[in-house]
Coordinates of C-alpha atoms and ligand atoms in Angstrom, one line a residue:
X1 CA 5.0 52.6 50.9
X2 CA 8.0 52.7 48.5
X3 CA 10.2 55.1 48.5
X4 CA 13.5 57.0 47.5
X5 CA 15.4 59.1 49.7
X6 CA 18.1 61.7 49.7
X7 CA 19.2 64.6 52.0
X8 CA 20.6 66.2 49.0
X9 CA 18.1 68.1 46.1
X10 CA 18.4 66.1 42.6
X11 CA 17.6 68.5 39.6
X12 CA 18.0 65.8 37.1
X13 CA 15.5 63.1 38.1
X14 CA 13.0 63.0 35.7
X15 CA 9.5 60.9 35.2
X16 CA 12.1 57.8 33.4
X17 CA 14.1 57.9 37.0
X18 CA 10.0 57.5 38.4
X19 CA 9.2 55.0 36.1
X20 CA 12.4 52.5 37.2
X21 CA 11.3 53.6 40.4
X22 CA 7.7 52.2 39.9
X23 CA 9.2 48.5 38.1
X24 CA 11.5 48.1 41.3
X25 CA 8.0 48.8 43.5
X26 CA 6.3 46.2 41.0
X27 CA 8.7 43.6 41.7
X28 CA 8.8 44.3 45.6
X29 CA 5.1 44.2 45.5
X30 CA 5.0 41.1 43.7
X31 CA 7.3 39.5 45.9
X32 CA 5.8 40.3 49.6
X33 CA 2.1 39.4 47.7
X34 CA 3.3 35.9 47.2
X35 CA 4.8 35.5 50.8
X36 CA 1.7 37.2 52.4
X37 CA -0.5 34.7 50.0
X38 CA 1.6 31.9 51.2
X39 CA 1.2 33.1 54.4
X40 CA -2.6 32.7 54.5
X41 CA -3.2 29.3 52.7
X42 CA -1.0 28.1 55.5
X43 CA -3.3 29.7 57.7
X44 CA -6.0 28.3 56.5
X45 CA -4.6 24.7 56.0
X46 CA -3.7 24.8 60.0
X47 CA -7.3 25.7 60.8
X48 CA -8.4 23.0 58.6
X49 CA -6.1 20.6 60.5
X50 CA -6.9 22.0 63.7
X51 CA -10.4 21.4 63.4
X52 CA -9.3 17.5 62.0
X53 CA -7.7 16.8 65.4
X54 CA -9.9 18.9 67.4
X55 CA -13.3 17.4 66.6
X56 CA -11.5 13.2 65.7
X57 CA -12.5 13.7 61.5
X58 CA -10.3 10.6 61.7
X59 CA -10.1 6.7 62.5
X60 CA -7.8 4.1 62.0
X61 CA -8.0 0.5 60.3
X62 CA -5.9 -2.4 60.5
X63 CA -4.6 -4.1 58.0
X64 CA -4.1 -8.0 59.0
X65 CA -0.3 -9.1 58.7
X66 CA 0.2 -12.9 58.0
X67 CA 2.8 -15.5 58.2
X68 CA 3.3 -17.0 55.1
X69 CA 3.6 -20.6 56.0
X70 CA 1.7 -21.6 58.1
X71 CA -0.4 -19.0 56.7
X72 CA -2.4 -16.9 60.1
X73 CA -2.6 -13.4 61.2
X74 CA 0.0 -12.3 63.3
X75 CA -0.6 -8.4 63.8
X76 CA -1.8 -5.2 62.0
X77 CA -1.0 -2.2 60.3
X78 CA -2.7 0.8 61.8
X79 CA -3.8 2.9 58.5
X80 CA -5.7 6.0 59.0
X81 CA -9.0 6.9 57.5
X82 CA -9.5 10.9 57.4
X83 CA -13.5 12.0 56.8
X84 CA -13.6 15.2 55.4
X85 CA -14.6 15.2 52.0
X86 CA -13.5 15.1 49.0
X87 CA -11.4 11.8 50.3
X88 CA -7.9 12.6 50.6
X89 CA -5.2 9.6 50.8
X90 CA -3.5 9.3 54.5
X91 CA 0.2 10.7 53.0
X92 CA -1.5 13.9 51.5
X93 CA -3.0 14.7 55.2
X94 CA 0.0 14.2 56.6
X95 CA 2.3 15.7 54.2
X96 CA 0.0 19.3 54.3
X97 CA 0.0 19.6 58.2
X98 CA 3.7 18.7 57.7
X99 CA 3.8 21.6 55.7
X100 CA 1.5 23.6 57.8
X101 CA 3.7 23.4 61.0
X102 CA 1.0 20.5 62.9
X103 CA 2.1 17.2 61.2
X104 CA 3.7 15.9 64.6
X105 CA 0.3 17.0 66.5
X106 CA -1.7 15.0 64.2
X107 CA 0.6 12.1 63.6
X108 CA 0.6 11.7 67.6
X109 CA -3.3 12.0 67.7
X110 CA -3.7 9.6 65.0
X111 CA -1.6 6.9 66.6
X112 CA -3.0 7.4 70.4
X113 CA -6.5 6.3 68.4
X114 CA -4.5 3.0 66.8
X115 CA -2.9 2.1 70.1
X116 CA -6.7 1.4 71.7
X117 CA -6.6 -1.6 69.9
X118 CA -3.9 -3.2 72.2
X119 CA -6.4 -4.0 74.6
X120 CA -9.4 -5.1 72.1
X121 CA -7.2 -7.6 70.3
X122 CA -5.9 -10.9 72.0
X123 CA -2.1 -11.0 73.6
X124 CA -0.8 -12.9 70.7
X125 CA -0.9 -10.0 67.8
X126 CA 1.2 -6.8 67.6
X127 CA 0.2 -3.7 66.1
X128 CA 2.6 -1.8 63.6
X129 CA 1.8 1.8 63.6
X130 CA 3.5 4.3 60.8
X131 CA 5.9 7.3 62.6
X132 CA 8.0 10.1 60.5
X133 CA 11.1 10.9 61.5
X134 CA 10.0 14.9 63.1
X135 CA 8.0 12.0 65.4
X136 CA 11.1 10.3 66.5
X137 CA 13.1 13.2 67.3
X138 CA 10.3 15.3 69.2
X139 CA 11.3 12.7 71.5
X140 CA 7.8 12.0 73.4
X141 CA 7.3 8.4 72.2
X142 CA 8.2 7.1 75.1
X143 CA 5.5 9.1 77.1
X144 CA 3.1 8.2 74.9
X145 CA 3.5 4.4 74.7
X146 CA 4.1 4.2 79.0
X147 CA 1.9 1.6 80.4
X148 CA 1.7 0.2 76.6
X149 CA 2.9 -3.6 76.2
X150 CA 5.9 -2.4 73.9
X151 CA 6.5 -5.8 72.7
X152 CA 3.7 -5.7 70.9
X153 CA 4.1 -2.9 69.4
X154 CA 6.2 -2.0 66.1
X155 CA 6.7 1.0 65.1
X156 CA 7.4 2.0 61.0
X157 CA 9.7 5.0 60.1
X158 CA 7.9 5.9 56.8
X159 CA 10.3 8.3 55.0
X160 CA 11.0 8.4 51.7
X161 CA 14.0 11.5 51.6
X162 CA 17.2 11.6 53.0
X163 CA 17.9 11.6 56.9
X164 CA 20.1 14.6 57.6
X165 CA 20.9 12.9 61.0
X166 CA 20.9 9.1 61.9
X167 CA 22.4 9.7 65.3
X168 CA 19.8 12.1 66.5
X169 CA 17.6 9.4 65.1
X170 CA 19.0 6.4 66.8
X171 CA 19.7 8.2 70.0
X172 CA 15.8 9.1 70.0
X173 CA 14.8 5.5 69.4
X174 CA 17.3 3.8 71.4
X175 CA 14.8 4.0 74.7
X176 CA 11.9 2.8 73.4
X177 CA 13.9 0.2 71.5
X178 CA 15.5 -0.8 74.5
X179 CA 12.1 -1.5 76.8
X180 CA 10.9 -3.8 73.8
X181 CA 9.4 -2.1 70.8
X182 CA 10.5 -3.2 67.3
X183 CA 11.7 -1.3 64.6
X184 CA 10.4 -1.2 61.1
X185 CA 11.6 -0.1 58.0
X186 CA 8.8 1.0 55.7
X187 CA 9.0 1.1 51.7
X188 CA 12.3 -0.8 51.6
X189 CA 13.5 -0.9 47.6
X190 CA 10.8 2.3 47.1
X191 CA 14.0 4.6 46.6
X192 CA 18.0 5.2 47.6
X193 CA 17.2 6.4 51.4
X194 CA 15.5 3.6 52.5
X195 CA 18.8 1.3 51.7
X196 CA 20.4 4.2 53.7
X197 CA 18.0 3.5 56.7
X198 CA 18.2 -0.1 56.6
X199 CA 22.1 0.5 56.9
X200 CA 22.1 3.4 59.6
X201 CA 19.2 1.9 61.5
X202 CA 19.4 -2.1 62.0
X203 CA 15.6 -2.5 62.0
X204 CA 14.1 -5.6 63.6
X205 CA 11.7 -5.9 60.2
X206 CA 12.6 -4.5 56.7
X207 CA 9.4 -3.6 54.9
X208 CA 9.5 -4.6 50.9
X209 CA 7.5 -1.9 48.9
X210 CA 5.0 -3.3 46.9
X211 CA 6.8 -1.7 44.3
X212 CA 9.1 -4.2 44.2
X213 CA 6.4 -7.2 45.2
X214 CA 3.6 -6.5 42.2
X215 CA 4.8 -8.8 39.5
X216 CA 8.4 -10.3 41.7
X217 CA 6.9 -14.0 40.3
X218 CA 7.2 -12.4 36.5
X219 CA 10.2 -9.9 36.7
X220 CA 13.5 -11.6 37.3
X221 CA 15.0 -8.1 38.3
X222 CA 12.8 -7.1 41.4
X223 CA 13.0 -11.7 42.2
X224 CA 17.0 -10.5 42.4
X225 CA 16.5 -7.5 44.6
X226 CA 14.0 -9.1 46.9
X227 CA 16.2 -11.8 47.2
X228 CA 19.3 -9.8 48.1
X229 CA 16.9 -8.1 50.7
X230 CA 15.8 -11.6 52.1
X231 CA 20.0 -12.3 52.4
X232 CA 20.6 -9.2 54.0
X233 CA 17.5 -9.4 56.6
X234 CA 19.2 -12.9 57.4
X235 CA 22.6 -11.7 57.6
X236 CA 21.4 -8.8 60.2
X237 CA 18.8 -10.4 61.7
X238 CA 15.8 -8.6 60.2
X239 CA 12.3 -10.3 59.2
X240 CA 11.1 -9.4 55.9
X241 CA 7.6 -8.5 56.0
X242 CA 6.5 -7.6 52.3
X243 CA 3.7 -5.0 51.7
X244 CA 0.9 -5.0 49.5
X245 CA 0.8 -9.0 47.6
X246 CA -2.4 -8.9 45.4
X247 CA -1.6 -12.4 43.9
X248 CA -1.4 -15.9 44.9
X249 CA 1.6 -16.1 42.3
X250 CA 3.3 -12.9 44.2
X251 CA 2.8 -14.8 47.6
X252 CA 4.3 -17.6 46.5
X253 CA 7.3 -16.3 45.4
X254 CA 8.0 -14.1 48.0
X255 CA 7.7 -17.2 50.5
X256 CA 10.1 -19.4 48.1
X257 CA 12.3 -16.7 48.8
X258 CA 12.6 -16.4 52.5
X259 CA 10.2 -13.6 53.2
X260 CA 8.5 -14.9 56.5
X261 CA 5.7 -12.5 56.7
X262 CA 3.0 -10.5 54.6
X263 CA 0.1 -7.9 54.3
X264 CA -2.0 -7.5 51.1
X265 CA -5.7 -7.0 49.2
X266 CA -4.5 -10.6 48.8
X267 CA -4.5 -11.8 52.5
X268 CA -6.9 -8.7 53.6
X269 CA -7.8 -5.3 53.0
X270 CA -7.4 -2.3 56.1
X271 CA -10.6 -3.0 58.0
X272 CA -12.3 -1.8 61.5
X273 CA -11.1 -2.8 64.3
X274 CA -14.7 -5.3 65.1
X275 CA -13.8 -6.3 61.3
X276 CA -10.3 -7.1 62.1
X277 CA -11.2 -9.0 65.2
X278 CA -13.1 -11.2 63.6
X279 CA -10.6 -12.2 60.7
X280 CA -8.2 -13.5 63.4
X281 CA -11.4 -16.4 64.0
X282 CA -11.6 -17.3 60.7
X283 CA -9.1 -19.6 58.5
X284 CA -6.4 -17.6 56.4
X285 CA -7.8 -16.7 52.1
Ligands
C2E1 P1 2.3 2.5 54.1 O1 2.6 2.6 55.5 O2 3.4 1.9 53.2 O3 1.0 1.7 53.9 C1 0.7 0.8 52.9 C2 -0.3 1.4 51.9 O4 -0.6 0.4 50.9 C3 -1.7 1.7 52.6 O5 -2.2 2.8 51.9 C4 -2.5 0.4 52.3 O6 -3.9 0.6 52.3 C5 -2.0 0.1 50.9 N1 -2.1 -1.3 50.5 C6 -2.1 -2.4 51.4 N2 -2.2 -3.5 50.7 C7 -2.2 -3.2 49.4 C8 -2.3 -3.9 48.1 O7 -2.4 -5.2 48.1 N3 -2.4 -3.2 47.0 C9 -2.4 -1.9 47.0 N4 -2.4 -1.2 45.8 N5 -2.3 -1.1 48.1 C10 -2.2 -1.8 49.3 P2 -2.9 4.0 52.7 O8 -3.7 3.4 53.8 O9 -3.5 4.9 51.7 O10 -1.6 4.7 53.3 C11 -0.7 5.3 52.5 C12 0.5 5.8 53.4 O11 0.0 6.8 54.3 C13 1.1 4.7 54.3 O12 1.9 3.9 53.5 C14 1.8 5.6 55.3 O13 3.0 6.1 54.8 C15 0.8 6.8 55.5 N6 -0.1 6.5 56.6 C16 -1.2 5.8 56.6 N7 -1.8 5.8 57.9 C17 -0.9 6.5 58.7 C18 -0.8 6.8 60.1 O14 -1.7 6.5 60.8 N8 0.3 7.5 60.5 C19 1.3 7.9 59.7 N9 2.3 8.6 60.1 N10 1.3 7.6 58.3 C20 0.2 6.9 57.9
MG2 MG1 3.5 1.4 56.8
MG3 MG1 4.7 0.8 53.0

């Protein structure tokens, strides 16, 4: 109900007053339509997501991570797989139950599944799995990976806006950092923030986008920047791990530059876990 209200009679109010009355009740309307719309496709993107974690409509892969010379695996990106149809890329799932109030629930259930590999795949390869910073901070990471062999474990902060608070963040990791896991830097050159987090952070691995990998044998630019990455990961201590080399002539030139390690459609595609088991028997593409 809208209304106007005075304890005092008003001869002059006439059906114009009524009329601004009704465009003020429009807009009103309008307004708490939108929020109560809003409202309700969050509603029905959290049952949607609730029923994703409930009933598992999820698995991961693992992409093989090599060293470059000597080329052989050396560990895996977990990457999840979500079933419902119509496909729908891993960062749009997460970035609606983000929006929906659930994207920590499913991140967590998503990585639990990953982290079975451990034990399937020999002592000698790690397993990188992806974490947002909401992740970090809820601060139950270290409950999660107890009885876990944390030094094989990495974990990527995939973020690609501004931090509001690095020391929340670091205080959250510093526990889990300090019993063994490694820290990864995810998208590294993909945008401003990730310099910022390489700087606030000190990972133990800096992630090159493949942004700046497709073509770094062609474009002397993204050679320079990788480069000045590769003399920064030695001058802190970092590996540099580059993402997503497609060509033999991008491999190549990321190795001439320093960059120790690599994951790619080039060197292998995000495969099951039986899949990925397998690859670590057979000699390197
Ligand atoms: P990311 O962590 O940077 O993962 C790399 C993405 O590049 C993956 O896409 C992978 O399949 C793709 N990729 C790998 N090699 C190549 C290549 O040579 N060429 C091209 N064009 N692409 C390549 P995917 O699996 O679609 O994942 C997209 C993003 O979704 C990931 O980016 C990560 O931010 C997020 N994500 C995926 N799985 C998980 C997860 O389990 N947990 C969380 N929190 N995030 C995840
Ligand atoms: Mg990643
Ligand atoms: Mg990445």
């Amino acid at each position: 109900m809208f209304c106007c209200l005075s304890p005092f009679p008003n001869a002059t109010l006439n059906t114009r007053d009524l009329q601004v009355m009704r465009v003020f009740a429009d807009i009103a309307a309008h307004e708490i339509g939108q929020e109560v719309a809003a409202a309700e496709a969050r509603a029905r993107q959290q049952a949607v997501l609730r029923q994703v974690i409930e009933h598992r409509q999820f698995s991961p892969r693992y992409q093989p991570i090599h060293t470059l010379r000597p080329a052989g695996v050396v560990g895996f990106e977990a990457l999840c797989r979500f079933t419902p149809e119509p496909y729908r890329s891993p960062d749009k799932w997460f970035n609606a139950a983000h929006e929906a109030g659930i994207g920590v629930e499913l991140e967590l259930a998503v990585m639990r599944e990953a982290l079975g590999a451990l034990t399937q795949l020999p002592e000698r390869c790690f397993i990188s799995v992806n974490a947002s910073p909401p992740v970090i901070l809820g601060g139950t990471l270290l409950a999660e990976f107890a009885g876990l062999p944390l030094h094989r474990l990495v974990l990527e902060v995939t973020e690609h806006a501004p931090v509001a608070d690095y020391d929340a963040l670091r205080d959250a990791l510093a526990p889990i950092r300090a019993v063994g896991m490694r820290l990864a830097i995810d998208d590294v050159g993909a945008g401003y923030s990730s310099m910022q987090h390489i700087l606030q952070l000190r990972p133990d691995i800096i992630k090159l986008d493949m942004g700046l990998v497709r073509d770094v044998d062609t474009d002397p630019a993204k050679r320079a920047l990788a480069a000045a990455l590769c003399f920064f990961g030695q001058e802190t201590g970092a590996q540099i791990v580059a993402e997503g080399i497609e060509t033999l002539a991008e491999c190549q030139a990321l190795e001439a530059l320093g960059v120790c390690k690599g994951q790619g459609y080039l060197l292998g595609r995000p495969m099951e876990l039986a899949a990925a088991v397998r690859c670590l028997a057979s000699p390197p593409p």
